Coordinates of C-alpha atoms and ligand atoms in Angstrom, one line a residue:
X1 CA -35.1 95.0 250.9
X2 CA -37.6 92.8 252.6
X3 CA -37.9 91.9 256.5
X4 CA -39.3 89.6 258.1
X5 CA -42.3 90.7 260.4
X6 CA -40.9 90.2 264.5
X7 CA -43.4 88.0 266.1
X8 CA -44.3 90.2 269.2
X9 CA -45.5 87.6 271.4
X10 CA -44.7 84.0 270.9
X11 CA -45.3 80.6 272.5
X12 CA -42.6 77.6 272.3
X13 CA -43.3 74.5 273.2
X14 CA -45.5 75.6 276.0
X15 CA -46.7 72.9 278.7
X16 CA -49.2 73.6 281.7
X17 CA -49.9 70.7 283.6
X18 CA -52.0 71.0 287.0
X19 CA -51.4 68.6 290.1
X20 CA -54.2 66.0 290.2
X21 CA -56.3 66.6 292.9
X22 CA -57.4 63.1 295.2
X23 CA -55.2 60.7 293.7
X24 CA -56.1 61.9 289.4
X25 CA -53.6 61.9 287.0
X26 CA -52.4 65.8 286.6
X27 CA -54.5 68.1 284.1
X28 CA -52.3 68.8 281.0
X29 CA -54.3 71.7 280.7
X30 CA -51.8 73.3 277.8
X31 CA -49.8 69.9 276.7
X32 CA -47.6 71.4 273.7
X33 CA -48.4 74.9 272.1
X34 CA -46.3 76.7 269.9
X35 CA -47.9 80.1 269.5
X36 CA -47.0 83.6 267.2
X37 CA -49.0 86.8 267.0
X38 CA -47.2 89.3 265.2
X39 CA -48.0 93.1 265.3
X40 CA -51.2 94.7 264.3
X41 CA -52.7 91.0 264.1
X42 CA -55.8 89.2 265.9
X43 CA -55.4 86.0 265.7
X44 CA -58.6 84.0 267.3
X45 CA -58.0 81.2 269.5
X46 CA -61.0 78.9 269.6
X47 CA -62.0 75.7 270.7
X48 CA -64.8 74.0 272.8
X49 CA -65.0 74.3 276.9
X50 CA -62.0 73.3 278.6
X51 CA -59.6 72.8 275.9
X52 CA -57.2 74.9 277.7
X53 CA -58.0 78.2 276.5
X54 CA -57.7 80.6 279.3
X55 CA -54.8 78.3 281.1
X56 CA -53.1 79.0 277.6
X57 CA -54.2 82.9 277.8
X58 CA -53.6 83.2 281.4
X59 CA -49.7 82.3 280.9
X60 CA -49.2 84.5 277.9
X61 CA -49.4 87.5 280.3
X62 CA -47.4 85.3 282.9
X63 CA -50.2 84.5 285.4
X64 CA -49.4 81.3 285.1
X65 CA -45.7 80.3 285.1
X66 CA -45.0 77.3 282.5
X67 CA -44.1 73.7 283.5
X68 CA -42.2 73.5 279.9
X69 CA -41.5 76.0 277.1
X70 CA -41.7 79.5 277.2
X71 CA -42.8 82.8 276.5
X72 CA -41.5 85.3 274.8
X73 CA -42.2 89.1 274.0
X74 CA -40.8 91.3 272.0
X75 CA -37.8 88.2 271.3
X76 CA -37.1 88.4 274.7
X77 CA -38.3 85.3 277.4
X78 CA -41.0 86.9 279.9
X79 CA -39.2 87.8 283.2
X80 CA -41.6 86.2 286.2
X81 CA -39.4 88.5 289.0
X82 CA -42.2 91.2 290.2
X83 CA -40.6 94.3 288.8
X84 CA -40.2 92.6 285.3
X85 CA -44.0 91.7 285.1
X86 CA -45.6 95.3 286.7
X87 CA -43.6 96.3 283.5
X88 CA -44.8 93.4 281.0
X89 CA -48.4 93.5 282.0
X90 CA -48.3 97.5 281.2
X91 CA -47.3 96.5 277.4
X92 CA -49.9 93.0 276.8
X93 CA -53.1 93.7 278.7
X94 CA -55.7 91.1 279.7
X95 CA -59.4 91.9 278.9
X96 CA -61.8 89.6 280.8
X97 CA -65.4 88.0 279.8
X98 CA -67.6 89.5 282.4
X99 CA -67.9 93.6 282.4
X100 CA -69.9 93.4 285.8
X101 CA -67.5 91.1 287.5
X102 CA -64.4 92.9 286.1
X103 CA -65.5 96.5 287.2
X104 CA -66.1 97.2 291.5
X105 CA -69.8 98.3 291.9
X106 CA -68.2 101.5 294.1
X107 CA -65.8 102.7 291.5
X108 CA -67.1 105.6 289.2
X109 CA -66.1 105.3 285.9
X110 CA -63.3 107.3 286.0
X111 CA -61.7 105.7 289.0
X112 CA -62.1 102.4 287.1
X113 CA -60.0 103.7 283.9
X114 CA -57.6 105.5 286.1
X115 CA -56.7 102.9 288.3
X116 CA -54.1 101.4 286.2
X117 CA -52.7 104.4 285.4
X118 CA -52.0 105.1 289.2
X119 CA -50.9 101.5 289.5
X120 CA -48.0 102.1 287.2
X121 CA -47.1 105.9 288.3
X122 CA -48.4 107.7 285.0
X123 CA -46.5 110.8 285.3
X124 CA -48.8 112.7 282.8
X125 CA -52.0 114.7 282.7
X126 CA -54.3 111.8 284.2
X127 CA -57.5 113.5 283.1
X128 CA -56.8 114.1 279.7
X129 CA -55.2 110.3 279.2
X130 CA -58.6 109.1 281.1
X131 CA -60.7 111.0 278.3
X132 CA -58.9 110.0 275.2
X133 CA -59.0 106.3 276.4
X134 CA -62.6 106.9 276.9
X135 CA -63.1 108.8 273.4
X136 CA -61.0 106.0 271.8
X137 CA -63.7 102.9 273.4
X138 CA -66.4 105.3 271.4
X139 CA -67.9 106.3 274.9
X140 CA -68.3 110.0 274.1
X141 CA -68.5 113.0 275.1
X142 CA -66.2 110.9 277.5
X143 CA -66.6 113.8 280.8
X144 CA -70.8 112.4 280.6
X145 CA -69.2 109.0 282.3
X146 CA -66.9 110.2 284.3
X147 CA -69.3 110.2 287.6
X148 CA -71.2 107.4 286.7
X149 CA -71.4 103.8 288.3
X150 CA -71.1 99.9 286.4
X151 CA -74.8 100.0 287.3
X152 CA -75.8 103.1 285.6
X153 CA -74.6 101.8 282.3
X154 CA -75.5 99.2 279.9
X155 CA -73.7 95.4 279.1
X156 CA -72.0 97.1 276.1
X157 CA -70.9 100.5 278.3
X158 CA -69.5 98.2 280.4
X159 CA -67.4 96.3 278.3
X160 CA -66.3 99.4 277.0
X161 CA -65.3 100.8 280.0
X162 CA -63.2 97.6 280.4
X163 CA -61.4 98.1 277.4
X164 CA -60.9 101.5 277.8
X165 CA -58.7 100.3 281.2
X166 CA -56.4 98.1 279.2
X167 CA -56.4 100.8 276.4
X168 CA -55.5 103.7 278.7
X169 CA -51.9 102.1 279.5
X170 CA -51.6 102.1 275.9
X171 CA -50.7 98.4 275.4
X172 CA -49.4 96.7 272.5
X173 CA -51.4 93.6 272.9
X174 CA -55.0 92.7 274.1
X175 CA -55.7 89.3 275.6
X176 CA -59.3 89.4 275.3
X177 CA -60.9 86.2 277.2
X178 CA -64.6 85.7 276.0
X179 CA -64.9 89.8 275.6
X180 CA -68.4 89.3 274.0
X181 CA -69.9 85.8 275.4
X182 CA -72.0 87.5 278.2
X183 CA -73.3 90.5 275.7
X184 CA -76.5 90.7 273.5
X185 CA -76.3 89.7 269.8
X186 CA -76.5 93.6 269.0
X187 CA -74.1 95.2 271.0
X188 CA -71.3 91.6 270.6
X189 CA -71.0 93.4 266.6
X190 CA -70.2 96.9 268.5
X191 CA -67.6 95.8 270.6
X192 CA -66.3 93.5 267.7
X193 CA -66.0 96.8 265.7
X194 CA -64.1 98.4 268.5
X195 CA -61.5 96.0 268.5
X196 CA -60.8 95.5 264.4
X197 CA -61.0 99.6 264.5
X198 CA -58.2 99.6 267.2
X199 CA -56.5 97.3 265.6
X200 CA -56.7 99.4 262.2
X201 CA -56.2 103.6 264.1
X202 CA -53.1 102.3 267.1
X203 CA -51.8 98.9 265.3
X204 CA -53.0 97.2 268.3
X205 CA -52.5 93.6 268.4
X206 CA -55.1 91.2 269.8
X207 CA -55.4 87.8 271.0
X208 CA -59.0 86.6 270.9
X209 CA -60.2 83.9 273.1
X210 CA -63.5 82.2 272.4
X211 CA -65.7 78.9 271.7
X212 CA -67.4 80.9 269.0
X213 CA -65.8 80.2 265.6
X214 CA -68.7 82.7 263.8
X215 CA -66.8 85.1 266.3
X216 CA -63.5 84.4 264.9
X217 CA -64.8 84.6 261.1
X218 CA -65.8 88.0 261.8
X219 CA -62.5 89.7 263.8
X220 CA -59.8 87.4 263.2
X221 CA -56.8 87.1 261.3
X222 CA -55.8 84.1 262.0
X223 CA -57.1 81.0 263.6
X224 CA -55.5 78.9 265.8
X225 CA -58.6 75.9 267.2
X226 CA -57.5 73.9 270.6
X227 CA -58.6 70.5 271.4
X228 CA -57.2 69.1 274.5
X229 CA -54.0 71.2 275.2
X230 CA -53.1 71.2 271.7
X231 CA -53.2 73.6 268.5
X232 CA -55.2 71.2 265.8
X233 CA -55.2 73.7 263.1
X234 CA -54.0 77.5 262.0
X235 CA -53.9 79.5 259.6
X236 CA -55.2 82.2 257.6
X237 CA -59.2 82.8 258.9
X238 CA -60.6 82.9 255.4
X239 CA -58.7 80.1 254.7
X240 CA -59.1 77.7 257.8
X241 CA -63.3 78.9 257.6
X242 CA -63.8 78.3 254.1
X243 CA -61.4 74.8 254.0
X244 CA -60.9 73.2 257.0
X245 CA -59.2 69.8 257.1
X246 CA -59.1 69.1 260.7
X247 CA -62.6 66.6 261.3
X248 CA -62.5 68.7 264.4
X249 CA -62.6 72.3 262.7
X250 CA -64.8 70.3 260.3
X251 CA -67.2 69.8 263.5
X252 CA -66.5 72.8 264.8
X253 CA -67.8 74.5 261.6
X254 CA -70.9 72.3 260.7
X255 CA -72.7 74.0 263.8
X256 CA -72.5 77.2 262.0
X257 CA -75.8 78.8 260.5
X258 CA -73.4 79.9 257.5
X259 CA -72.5 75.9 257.1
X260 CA -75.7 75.2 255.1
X261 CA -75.1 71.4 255.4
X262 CA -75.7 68.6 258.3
X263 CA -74.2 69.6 261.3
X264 CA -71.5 66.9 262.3
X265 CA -72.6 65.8 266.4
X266 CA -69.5 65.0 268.1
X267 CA -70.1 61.5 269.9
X268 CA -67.9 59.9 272.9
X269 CA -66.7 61.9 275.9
X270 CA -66.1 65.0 276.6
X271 CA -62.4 66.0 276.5
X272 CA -60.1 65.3 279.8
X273 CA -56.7 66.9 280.1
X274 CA -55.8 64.2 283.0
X275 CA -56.8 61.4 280.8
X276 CA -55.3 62.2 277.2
X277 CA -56.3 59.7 274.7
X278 CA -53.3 57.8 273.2
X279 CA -52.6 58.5 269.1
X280 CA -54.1 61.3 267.9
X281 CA -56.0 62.6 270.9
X282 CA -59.3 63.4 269.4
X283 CA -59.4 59.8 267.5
X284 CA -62.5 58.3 270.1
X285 CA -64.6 61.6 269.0
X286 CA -63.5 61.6 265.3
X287 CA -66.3 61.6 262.8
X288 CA -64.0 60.4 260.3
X289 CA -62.2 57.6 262.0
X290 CA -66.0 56.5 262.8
X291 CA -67.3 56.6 259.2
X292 CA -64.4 54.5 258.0
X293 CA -62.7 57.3 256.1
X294 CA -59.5 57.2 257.7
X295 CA -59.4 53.6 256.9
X296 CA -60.1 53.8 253.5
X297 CA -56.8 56.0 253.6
X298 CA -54.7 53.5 255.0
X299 CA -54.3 55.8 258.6
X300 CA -56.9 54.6 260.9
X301 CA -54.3 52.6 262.7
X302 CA -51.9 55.7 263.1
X303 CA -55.0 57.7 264.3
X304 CA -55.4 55.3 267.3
X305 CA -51.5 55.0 268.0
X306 CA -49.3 57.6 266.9
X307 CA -49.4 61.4 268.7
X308 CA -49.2 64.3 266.0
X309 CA -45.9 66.5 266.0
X310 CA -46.8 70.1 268.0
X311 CA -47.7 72.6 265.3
X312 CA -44.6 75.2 264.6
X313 CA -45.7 78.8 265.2
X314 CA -45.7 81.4 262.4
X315 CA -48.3 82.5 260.1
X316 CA -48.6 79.3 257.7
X317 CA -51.9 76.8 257.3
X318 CA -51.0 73.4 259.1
X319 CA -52.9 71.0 260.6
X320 CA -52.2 67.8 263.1
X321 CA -54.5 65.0 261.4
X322 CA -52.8 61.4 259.9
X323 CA -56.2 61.8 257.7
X324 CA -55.7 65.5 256.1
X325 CA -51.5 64.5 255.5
X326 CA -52.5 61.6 253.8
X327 CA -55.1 63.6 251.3
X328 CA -52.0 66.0 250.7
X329 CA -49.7 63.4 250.2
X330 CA -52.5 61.3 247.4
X331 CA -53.0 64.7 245.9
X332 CA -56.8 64.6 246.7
Ligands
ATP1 N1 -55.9 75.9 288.6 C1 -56.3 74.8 288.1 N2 -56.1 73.6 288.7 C2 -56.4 72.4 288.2 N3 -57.0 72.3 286.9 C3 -57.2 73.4 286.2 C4 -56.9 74.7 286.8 N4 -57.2 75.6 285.8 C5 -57.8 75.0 284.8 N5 -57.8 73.6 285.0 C6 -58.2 72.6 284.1 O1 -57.5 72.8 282.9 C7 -58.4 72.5 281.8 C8 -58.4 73.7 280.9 O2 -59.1 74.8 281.5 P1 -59.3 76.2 280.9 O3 -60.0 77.1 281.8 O4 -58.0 76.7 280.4 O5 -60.3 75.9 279.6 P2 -61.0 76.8 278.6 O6 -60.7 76.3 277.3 O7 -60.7 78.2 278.9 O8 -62.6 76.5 279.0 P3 -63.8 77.5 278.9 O9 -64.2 77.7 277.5 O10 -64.9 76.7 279.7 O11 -63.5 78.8 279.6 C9 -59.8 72.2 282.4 O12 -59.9 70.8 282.4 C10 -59.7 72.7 283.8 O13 -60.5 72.0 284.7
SF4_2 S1 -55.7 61.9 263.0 FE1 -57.3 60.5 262.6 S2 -58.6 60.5 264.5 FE2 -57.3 62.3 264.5 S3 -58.5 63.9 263.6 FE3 -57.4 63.0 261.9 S4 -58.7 61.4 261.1 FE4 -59.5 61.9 263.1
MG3 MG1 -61.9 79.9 279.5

């Protein structure tokens, strides 16, 4: 008999809309996300500055409480009372960008890694679950850290040290924000294969924020890219890498050493959540809708007027684009 894989952490018609500030229209910061990440998966959720990544993130783990939709873990909508979330934010942990800014200068090393566990009243041998964390985030022999300060260690250490705090809870599910952005090229790979080689020894399941799609190609899953509050295109990442059919991905792609070809230069303004483009909202920025290829398939109208559905959840290739429907639909 065959079962369905149980999404563990899921998304349904999430909203996230931030008062405007002096009179502006609010920021619909998330505007419309249906999300699923099923266990043992990273799935890689990309998309350029200000899309609504980390508002999107950030209420995944509850920091931010939804204005519509909700979360759910586990099949079971997130609980916001205190108790409920001490408990929740033990099972998804959140790994942030910056190793310097998320670890305090004055903590050793092992005060860092053992602070959760005293925030949650770990009942068992504290040393011993300090140095397997440790062990596990490949700093080793892990009792040569212990003592030692952020500053006495390198970008990489540092980042590892951070993971090894959300790893020494023994979550189910990263929520890793940027984890490589500030790092060198070198040591972004190492940390990269720390988290594909978690993934693979506990079955731990990420979610991978970043503006890097190269990133994605290499860790991820799946793919889910963001433009303005919304989820463009997902899928499968060999699939979504090799044949994107969102012009946005398409962009998004071109940029790419590994694209070979002309990279596409996104014109007209940067993205706004408190001024969200009627029709499709990525039509004033669309290379296609500019070059006349929408109109030659009979949607450029629909691209200016008519909103895309929200994207269902689950594991399947979709994308919201009048253009890429109507090359399905013509068989081309
Ligand atoms: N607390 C807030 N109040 C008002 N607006 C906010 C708040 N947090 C985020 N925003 C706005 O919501 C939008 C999405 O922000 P978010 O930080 O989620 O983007 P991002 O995709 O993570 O960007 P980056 O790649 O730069 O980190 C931005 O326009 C931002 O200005
Ligand atoms: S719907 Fe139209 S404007 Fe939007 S991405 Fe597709 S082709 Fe471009
Ligand atoms: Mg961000």
């Amino acid at each position: 008999m065959t079962t369905t894989p149980v999404d563990l952490l899921s998304a349904q018609g999430l909203r996230i809309t931030f008062p405007g500030r002096h009179g502006a229209e609010p920021a619909r910061a998330v505007d419309g996300v249906d999300l699923d990440i099923r266990p043992g998966e990273i799935v890689a959720l990309v998309g350029e500055s200000g899309c609504g990544k980390t508002t999107l993130a950030r209420s995944l783990l509850g920091l931010v409480p939804p204005t519509a939709g909700q979360v759910t873990f586990d099949g079971k909508p997130l609980d916001y009372r205190s108790r409920a979330l001490k408990a929740y934010r033990k099972r998804v942990q959140l790994v942030l960008q910056d190793p310097s800014g998320s670890l305090n200068p004055r903590h050793t090393v092992y005060d860092a890694v053992a602070e959760g566990l005293r925030i949650h009243g770990y009942a068992g041998d504290e040393r011993q679950a300090v140095h397997d964390a440790l062990s596990r985030a490949g700093l080793r022999p892990p009792e040569r850290f212990f003592l030692r300060y952020p500053h006495e260690l390198s970008g990489g250490q540092r980042q590892r040290v951070v993971i090894t705090g959300a790893l020494v809870l023994e979550p189910e599910l990263i929520v890793a924000d940027e984890p490589v952005a500030s790092l060198d090229a070198s040591v972004r790979g190492e940390i990269l294969a720390l988290l594909l080689r978690l993934r693979d020894e506990l079955g731990l399941s990420a979610l991978v924020v970043t503006h890097d799609l190269g990133l994605a190609w290499n860790i991820a899953d799946r793919v889910a890219v963001m433009y303005l509050g919304r989820i463009v295109e997902t899928g499968d990442v060999e699939q979504i890498l090799t044949a994107p059919r969102h012009p946005y991905t398409q962009a998004l792609l071109s940029v790419l050493p590994e694209a070979g070809g002309d990279p596409v230069v996104l014109t007209g303004e940067p993205p706004d959540p408190s001024r969200v483009p009627s029709g499709c909202r990525f039509h004033a920025r669309c290379q296609v809708l500019a070059s006349g290829e929408a109109e030659r398939a009979g949607v450029a109208d629909a691209c200016r007027t008519q909103d895309l559905p929200v994207l269902a959840g689950g594991s399947e290739t979709q994308v919201a684009c009048h253009w890429a429907t109507a090359k399905v639909a013509a068989g081309s």
